[in-house]
mmCIF file with all atom_site columns, C-alpha atoms in Angstrom:
data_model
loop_
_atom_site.group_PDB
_atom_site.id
_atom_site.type_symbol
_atom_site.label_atom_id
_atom_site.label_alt_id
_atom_site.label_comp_id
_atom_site.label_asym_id
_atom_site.label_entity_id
_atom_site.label_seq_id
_atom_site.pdbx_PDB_ins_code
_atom_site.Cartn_x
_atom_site.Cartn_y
_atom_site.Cartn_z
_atom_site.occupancy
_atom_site.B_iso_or_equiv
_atom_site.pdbx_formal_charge
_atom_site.auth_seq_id
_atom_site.auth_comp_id
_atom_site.auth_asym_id
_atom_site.auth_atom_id
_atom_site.pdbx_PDB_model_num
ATOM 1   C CA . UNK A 1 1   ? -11.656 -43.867 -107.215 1.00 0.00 ? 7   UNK A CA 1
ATOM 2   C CA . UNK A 1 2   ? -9.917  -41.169 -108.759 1.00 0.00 ? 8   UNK A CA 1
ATOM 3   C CA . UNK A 1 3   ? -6.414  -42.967 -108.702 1.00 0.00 ? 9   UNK A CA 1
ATOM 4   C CA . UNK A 1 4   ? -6.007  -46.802 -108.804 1.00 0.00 ? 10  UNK A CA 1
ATOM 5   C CA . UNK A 1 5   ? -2.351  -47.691 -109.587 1.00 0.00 ? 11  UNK A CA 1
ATOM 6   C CA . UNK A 1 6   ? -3.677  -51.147 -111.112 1.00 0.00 ? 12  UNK A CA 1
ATOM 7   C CA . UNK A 1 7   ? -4.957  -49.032 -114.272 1.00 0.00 ? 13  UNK A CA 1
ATOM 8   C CA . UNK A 1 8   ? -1.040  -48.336 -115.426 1.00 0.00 ? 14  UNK A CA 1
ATOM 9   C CA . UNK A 1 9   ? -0.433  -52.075 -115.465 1.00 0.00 ? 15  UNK A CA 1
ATOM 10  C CA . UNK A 1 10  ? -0.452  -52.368 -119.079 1.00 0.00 ? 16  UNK A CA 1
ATOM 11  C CA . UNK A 1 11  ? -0.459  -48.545 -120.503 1.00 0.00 ? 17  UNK A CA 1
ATOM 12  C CA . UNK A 1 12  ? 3.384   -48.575 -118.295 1.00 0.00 ? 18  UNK A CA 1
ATOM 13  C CA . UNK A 1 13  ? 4.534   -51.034 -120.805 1.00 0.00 ? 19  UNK A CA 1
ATOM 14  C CA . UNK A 1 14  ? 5.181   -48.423 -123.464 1.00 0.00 ? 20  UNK A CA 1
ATOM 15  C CA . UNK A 1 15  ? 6.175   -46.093 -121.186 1.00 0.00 ? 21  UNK A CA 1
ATOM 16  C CA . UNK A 1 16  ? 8.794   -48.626 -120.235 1.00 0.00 ? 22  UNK A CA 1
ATOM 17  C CA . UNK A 1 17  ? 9.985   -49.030 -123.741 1.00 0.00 ? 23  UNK A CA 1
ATOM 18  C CA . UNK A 1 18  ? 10.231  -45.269 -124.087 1.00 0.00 ? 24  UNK A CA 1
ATOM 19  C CA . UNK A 1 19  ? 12.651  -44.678 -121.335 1.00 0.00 ? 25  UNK A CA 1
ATOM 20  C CA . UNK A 1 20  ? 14.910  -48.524 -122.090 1.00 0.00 ? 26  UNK A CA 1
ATOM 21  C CA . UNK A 1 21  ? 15.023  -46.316 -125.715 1.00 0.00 ? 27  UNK A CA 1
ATOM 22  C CA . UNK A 1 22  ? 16.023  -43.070 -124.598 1.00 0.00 ? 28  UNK A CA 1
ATOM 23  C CA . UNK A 1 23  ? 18.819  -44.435 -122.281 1.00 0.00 ? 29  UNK A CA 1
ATOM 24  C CA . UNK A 1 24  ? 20.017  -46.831 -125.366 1.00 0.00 ? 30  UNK A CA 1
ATOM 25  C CA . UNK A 1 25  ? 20.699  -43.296 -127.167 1.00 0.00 ? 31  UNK A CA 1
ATOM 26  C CA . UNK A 1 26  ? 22.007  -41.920 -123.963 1.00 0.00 ? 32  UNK A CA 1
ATOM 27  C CA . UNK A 1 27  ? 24.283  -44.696 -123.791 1.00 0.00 ? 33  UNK A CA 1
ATOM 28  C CA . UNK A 1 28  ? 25.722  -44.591 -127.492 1.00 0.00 ? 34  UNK A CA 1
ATOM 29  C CA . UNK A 1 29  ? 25.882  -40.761 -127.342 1.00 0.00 ? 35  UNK A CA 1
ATOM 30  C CA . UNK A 1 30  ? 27.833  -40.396 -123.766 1.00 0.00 ? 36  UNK A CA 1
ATOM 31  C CA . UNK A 1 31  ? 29.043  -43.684 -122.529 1.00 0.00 ? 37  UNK A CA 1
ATOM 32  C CA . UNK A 1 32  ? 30.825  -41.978 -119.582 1.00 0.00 ? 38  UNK A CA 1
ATOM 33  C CA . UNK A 1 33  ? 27.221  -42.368 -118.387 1.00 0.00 ? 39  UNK A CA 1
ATOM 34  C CA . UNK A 1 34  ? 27.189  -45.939 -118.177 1.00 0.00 ? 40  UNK A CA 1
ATOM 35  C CA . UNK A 1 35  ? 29.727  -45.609 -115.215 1.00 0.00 ? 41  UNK A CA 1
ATOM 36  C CA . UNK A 1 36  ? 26.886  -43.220 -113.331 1.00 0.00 ? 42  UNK A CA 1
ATOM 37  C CA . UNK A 1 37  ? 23.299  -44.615 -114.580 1.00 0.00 ? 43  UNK A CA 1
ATOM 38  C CA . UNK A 1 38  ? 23.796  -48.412 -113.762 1.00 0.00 ? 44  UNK A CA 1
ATOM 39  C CA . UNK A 1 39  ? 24.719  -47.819 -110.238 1.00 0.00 ? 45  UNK A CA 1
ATOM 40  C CA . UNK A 1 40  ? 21.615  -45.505 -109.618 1.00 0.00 ? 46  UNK A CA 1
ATOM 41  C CA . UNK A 1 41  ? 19.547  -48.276 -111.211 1.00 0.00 ? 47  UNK A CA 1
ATOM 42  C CA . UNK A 1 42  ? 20.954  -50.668 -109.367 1.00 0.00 ? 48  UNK A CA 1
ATOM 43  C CA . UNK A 1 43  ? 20.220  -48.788 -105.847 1.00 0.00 ? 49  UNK A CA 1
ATOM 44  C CA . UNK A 1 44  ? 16.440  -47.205 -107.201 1.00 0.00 ? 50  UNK A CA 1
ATOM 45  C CA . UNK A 1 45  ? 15.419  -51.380 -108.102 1.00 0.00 ? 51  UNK A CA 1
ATOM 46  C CA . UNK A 1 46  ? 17.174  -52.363 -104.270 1.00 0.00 ? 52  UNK A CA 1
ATOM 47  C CA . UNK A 1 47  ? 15.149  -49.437 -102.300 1.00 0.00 ? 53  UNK A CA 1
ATOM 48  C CA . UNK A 1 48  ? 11.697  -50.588 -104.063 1.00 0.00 ? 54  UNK A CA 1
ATOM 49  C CA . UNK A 1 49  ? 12.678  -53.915 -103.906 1.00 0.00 ? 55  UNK A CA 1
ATOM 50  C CA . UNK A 1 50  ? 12.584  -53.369 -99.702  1.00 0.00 ? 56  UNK A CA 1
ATOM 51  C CA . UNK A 1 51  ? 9.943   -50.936 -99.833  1.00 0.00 ? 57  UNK A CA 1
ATOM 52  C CA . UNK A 1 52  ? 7.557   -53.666 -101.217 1.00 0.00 ? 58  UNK A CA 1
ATOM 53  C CA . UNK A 1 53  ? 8.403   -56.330 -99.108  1.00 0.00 ? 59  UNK A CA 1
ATOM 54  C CA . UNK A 1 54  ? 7.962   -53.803 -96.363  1.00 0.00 ? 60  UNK A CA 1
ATOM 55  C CA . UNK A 1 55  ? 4.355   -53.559 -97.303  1.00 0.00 ? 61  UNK A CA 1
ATOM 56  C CA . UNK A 1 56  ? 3.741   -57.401 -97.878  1.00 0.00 ? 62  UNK A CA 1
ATOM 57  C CA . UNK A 1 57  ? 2.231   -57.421 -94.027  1.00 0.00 ? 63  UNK A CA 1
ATOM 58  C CA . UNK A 1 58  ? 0.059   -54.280 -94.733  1.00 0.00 ? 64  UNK A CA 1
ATOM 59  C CA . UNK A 1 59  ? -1.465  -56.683 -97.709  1.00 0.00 ? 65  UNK A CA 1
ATOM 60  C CA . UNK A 1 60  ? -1.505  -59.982 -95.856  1.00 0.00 ? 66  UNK A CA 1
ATOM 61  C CA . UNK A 1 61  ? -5.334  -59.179 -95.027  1.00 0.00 ? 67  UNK A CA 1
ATOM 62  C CA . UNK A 1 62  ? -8.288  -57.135 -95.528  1.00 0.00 ? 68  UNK A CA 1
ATOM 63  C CA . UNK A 1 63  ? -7.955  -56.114 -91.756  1.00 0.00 ? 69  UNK A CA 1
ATOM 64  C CA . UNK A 1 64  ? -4.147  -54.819 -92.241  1.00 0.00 ? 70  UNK A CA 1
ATOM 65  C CA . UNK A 1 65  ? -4.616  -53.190 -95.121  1.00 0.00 ? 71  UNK A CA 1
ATOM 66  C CA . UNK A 1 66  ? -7.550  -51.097 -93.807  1.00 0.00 ? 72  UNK A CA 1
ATOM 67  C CA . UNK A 1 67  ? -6.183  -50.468 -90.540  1.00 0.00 ? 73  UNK A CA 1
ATOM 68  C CA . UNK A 1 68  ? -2.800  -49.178 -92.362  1.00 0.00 ? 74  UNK A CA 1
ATOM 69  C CA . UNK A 1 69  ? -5.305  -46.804 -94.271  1.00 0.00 ? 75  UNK A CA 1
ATOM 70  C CA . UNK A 1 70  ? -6.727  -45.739 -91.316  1.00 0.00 ? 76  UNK A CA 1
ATOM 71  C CA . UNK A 1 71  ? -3.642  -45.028 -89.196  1.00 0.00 ? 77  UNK A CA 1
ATOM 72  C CA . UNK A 1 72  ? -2.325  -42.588 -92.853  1.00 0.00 ? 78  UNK A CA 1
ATOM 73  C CA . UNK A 1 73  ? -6.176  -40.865 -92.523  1.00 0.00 ? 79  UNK A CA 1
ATOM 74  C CA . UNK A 1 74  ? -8.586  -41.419 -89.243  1.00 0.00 ? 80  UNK A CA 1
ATOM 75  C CA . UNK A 1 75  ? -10.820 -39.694 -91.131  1.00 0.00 ? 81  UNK A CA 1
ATOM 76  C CA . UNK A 1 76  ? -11.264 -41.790 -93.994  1.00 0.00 ? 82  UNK A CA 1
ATOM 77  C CA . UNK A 1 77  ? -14.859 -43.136 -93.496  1.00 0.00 ? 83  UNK A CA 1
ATOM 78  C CA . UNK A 1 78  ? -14.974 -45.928 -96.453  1.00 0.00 ? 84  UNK A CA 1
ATOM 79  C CA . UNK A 1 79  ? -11.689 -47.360 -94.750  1.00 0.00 ? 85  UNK A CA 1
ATOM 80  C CA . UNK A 1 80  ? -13.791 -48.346 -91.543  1.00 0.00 ? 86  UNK A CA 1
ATOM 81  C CA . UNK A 1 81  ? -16.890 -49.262 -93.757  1.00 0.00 ? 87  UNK A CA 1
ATOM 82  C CA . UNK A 1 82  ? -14.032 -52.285 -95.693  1.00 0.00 ? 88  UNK A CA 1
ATOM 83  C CA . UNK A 1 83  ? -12.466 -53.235 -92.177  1.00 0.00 ? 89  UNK A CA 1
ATOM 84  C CA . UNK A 1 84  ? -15.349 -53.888 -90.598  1.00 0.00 ? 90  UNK A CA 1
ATOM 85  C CA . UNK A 1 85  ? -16.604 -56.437 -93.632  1.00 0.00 ? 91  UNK A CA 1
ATOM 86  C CA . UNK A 1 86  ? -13.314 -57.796 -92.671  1.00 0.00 ? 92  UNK A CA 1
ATOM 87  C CA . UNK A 1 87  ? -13.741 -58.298 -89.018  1.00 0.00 ? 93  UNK A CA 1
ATOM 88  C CA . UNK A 1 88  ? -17.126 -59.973 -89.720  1.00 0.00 ? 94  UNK A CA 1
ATOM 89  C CA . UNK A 1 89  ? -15.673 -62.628 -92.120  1.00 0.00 ? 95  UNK A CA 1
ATOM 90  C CA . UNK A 1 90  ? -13.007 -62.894 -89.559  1.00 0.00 ? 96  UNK A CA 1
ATOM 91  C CA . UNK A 1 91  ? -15.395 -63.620 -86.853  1.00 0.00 ? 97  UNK A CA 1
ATOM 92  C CA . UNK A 1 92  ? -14.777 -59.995 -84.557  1.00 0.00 ? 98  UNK A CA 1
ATOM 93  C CA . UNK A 1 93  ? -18.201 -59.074 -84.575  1.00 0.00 ? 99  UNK A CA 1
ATOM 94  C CA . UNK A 1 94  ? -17.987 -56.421 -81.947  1.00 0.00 ? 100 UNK A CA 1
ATOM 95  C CA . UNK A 1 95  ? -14.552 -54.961 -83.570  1.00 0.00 ? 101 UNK A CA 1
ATOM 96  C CA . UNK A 1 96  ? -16.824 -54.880 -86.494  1.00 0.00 ? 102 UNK A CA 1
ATOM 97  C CA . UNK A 1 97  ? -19.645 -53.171 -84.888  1.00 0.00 ? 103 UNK A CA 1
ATOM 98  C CA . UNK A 1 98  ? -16.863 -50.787 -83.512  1.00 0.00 ? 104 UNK A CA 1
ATOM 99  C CA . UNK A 1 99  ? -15.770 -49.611 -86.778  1.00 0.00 ? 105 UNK A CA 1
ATOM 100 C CA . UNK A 1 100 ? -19.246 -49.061 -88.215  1.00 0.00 ? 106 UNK A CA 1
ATOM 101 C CA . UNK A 1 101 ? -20.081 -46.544 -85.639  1.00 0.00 ? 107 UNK A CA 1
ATOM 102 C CA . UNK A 1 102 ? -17.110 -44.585 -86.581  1.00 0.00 ? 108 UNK A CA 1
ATOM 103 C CA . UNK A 1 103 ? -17.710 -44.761 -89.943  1.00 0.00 ? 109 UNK A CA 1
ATOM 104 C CA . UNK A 1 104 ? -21.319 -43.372 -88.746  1.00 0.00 ? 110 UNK A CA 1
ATOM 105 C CA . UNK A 1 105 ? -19.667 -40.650 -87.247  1.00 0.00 ? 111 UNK A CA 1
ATOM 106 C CA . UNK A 1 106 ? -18.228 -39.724 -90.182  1.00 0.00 ? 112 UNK A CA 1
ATOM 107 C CA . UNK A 1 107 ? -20.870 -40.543 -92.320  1.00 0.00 ? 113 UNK A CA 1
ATOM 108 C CA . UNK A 1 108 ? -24.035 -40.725 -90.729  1.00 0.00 ? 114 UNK A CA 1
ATOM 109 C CA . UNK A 1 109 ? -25.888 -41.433 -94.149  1.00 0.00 ? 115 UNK A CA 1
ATOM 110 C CA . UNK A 1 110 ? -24.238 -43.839 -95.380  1.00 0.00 ? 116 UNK A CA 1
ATOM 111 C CA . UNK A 1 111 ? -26.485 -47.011 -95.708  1.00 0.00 ? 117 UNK A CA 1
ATOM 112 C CA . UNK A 1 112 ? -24.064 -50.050 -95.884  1.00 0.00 ? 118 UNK A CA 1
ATOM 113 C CA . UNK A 1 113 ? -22.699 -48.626 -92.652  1.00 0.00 ? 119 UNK A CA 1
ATOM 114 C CA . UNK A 1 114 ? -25.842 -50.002 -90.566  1.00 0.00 ? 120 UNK A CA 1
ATOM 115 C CA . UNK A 1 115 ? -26.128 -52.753 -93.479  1.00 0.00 ? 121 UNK A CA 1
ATOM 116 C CA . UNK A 1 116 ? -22.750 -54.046 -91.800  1.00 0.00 ? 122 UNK A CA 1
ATOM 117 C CA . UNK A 1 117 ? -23.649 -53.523 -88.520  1.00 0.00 ? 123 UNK A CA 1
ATOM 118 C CA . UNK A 1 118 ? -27.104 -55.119 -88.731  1.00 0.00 ? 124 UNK A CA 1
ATOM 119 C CA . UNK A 1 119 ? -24.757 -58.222 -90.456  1.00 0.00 ? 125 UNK A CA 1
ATOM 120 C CA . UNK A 1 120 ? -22.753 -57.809 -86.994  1.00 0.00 ? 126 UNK A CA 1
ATOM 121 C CA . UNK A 1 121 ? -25.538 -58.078 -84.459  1.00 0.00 ? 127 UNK A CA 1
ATOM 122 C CA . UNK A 1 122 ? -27.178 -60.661 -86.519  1.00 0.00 ? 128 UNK A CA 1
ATOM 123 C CA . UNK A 1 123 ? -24.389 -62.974 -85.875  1.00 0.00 ? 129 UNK A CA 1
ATOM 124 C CA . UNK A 1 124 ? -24.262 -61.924 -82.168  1.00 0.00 ? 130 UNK A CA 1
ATOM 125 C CA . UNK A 1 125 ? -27.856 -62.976 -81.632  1.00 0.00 ? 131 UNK A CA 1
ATOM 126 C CA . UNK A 1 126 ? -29.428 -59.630 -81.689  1.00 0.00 ? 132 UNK A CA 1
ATOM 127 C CA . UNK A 1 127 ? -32.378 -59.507 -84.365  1.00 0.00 ? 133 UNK A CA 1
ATOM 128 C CA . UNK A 1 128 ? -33.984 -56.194 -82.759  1.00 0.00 ? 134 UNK A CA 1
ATOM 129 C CA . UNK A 1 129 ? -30.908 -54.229 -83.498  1.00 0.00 ? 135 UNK A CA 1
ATOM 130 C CA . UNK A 1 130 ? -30.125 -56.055 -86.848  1.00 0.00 ? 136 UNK A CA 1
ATOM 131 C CA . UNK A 1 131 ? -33.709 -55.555 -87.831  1.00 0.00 ? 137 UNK A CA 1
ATOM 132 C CA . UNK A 1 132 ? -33.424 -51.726 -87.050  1.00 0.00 ? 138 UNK A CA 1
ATOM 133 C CA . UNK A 1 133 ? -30.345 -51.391 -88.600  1.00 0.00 ? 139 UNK A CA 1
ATOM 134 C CA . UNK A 1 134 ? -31.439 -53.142 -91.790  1.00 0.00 ? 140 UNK A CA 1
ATOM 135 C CA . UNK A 1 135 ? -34.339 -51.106 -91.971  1.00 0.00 ? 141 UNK A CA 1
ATOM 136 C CA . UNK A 1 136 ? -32.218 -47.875 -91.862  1.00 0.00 ? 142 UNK A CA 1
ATOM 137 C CA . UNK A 1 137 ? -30.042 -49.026 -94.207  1.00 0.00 ? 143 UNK A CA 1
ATOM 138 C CA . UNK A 1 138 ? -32.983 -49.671 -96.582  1.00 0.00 ? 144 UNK A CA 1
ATOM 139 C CA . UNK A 1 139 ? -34.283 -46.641 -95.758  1.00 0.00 ? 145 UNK A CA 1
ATOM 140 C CA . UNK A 1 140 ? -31.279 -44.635 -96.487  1.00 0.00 ? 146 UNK A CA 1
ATOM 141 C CA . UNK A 1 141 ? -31.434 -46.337 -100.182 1.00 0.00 ? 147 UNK A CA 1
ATOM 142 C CA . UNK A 1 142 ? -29.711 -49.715 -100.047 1.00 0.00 ? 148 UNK A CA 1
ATOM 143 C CA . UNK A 1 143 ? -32.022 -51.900 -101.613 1.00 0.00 ? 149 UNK A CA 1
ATOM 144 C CA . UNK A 1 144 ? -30.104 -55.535 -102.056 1.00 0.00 ? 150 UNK A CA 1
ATOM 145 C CA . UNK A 1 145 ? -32.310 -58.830 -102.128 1.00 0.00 ? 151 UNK A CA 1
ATOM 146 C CA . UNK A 1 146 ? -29.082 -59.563 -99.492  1.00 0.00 ? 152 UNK A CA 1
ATOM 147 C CA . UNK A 1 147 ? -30.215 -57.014 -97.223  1.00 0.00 ? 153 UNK A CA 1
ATOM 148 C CA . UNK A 1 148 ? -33.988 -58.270 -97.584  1.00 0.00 ? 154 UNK A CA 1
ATOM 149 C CA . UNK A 1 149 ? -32.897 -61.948 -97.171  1.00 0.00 ? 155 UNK A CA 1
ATOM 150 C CA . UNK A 1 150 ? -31.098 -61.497 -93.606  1.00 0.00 ? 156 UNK A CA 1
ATOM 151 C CA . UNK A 1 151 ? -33.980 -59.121 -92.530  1.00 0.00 ? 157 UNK A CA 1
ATOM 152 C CA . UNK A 1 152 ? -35.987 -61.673 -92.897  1.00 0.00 ? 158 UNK A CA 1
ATOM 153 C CA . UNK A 1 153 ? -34.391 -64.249 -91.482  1.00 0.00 ? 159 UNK A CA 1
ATOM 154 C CA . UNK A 1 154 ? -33.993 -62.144 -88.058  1.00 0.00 ? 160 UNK A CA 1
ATOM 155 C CA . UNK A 1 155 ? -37.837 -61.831 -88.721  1.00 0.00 ? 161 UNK A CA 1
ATOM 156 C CA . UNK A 1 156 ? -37.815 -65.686 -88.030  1.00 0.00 ? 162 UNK A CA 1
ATOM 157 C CA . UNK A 1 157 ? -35.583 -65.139 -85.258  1.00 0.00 ? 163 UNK A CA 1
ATOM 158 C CA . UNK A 1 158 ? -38.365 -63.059 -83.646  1.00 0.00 ? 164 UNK A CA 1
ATOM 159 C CA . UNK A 1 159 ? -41.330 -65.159 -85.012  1.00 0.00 ? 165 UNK A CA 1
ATOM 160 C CA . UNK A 1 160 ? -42.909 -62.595 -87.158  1.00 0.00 ? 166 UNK A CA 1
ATOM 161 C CA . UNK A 1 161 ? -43.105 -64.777 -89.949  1.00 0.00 ? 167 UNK A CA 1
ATOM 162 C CA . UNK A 1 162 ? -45.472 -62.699 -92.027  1.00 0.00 ? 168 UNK A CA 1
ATOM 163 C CA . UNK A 1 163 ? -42.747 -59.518 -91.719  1.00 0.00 ? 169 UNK A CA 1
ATOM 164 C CA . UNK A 1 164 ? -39.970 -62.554 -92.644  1.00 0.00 ? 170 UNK A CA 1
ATOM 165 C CA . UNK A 1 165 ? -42.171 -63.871 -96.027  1.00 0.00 ? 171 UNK A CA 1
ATOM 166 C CA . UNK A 1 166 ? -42.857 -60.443 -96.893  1.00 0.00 ? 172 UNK A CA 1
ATOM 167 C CA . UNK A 1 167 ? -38.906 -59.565 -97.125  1.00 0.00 ? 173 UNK A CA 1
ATOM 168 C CA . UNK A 1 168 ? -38.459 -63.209 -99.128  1.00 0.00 ? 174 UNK A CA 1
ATOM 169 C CA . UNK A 1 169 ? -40.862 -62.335 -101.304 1.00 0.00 ? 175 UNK A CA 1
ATOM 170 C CA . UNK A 1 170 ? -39.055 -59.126 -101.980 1.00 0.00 ? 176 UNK A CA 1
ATOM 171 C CA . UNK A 1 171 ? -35.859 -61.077 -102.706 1.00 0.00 ? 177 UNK A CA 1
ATOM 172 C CA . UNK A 1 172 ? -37.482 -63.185 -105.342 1.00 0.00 ? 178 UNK A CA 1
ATOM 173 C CA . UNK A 1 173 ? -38.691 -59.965 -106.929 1.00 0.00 ? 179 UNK A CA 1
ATOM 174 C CA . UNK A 1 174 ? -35.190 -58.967 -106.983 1.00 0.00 ? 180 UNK A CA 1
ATOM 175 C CA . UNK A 1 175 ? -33.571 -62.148 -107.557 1.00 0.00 ? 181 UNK A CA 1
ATOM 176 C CA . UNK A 1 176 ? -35.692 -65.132 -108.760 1.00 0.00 ? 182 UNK A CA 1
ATOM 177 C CA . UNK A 1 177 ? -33.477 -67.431 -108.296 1.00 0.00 ? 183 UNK A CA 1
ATOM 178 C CA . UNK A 1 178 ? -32.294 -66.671 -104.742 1.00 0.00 ? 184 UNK A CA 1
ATOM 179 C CA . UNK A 1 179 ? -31.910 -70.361 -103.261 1.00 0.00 ? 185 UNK A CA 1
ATOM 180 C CA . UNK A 1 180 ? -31.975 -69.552 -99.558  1.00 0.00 ? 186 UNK A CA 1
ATOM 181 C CA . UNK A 1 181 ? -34.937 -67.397 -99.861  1.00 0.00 ? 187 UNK A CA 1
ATOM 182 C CA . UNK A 1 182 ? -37.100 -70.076 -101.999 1.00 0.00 ? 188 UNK A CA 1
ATOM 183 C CA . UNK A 1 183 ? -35.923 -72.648 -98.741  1.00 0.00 ? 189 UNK A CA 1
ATOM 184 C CA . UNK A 1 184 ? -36.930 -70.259 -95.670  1.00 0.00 ? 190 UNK A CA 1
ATOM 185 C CA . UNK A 1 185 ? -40.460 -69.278 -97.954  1.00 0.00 ? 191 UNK A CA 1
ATOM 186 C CA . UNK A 1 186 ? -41.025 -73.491 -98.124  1.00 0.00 ? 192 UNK A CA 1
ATOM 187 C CA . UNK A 1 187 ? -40.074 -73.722 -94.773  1.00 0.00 ? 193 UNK A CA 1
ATOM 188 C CA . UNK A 1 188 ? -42.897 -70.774 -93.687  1.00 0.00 ? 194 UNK A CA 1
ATOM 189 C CA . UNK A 1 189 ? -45.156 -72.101 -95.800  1.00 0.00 ? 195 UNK A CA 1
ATOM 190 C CA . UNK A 1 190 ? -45.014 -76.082 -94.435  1.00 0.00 ? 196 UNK A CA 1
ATOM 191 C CA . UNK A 1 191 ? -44.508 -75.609 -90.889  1.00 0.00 ? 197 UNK A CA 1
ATOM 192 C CA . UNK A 1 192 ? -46.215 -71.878 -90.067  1.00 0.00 ? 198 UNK A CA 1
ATOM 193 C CA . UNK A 1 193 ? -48.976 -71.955 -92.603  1.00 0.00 ? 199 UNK A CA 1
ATOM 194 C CA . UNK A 1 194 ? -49.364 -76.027 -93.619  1.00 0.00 ? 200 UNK A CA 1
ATOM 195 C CA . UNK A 1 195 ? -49.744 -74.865 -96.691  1.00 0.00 ? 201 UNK A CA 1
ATOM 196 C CA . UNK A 1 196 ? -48.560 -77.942 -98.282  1.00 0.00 ? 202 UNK A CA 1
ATOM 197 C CA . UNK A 1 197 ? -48.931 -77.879 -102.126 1.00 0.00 ? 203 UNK A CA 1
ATOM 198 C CA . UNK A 1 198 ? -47.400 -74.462 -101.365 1.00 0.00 ? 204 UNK A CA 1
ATOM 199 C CA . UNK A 1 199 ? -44.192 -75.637 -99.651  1.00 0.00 ? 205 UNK A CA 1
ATOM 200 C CA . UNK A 1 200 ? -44.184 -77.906 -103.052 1.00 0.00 ? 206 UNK A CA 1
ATOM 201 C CA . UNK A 1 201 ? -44.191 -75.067 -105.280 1.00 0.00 ? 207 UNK A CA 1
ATOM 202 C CA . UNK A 1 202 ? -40.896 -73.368 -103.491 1.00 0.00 ? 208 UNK A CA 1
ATOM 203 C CA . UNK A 1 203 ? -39.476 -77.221 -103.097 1.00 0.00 ? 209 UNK A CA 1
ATOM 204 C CA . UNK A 1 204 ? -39.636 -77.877 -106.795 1.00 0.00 ? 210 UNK A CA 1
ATOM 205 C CA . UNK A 1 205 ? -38.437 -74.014 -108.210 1.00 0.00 ? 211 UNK A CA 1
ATOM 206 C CA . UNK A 1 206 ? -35.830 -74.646 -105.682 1.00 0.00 ? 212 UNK A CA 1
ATOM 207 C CA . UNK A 1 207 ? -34.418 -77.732 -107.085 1.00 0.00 ? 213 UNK A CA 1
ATOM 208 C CA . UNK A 1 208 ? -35.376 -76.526 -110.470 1.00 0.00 ? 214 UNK A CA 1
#
């Protein structure tokens, strides 16, 4: 981002010190200002004081915060892109499908868009759609072992195991040490291919 207020945290410290200096001086050299400063003070530290409480409730939660974005700029595509990660970790699946087709509008090639909504109709029970959405994501240039790893366990879903190994291989390329995708590979490999000493081979890196 361009502007982040978090990145004056610690270079406002000085500029702190600079002003408590320059009203020090202001002080000694026309104390009559004493009498007009420390009220203003007073009322500027009151009127953020409320103005930040005020936005405690916009901060209470990812979903808040993103919707109060939204509401200051409909049009602000990332906004819908973080609310909907919300809504899935909150459980609204379907609000969080919602959102990613706006953000499609908006953006129509932007990749984590259907990476989110293929998350979203994975957890509804729909591993066609996730499976198409994952695969546009991928196409579009997302390439996360996460992306391969819940591709291929709606492969499973579906019973194409072969499609489902292939994306947990890919995973392992990416990330050898990606424990869910060393269990699902043992799993294939006992109970779809009997493949036994293989199954020990992904049993054993596993708890390795």
């Amino acid at each position: 981002s361009l502007v982040a207020d978090r990145y004056v945290y610690l270079g406002i410290i000085g500029l702190a010190l600079a002003l408590f200096s320059v009203g020090t001086m202001m002080f000694k050299i026309l104390p009559a200002m004493r009498l007009m400063i420390r009220p203003a003070l007073f009322i500027g530290i009151m009127a953020m004081s409320l103005v930040s409480v005020n936005r405690l409730s916009v901060w209470s939660d990812g979903i808040s915060l993103f919707t109060d974005v939204i509401e200051n700029d409909p049009m602000t595509a990332i906004a819908y892109g973080n609310r909907a990660n919300a809504k899935i970790a909150a459980g609204d699946y379907n609000g969080a499908i919602q959102d990613c087709n706006t953000l499609l509008t908006l953006s129509p090639e932007e990749p984590k868009g259907y990476y989110n909504r293929g998350n979203a109709q994975s957890e509804l029970k729909k591993p066609i759609e996730a499976i198409s959405d994952y695969s546009r994501s991928l196409k579009l240039g997302f390439r996360s072992p996460h992306l391969f790893y819940n591709r291929g366990n709606q492969y499973i879903a579906i019973k194409q195991y072969d499609s489902a190994a292939a994306d947990f291989q890919t995973v392992l390329s990416l990330s050898p040490a990606y424990l869910g995708a060393l269990l699902q590979m043992e799993l294939i490999a006992r109970t779809i291919h009997h493949d036994d000493q293989q199954a020990i081979l992904y049993a054993t890196e596993y708890l390795r």
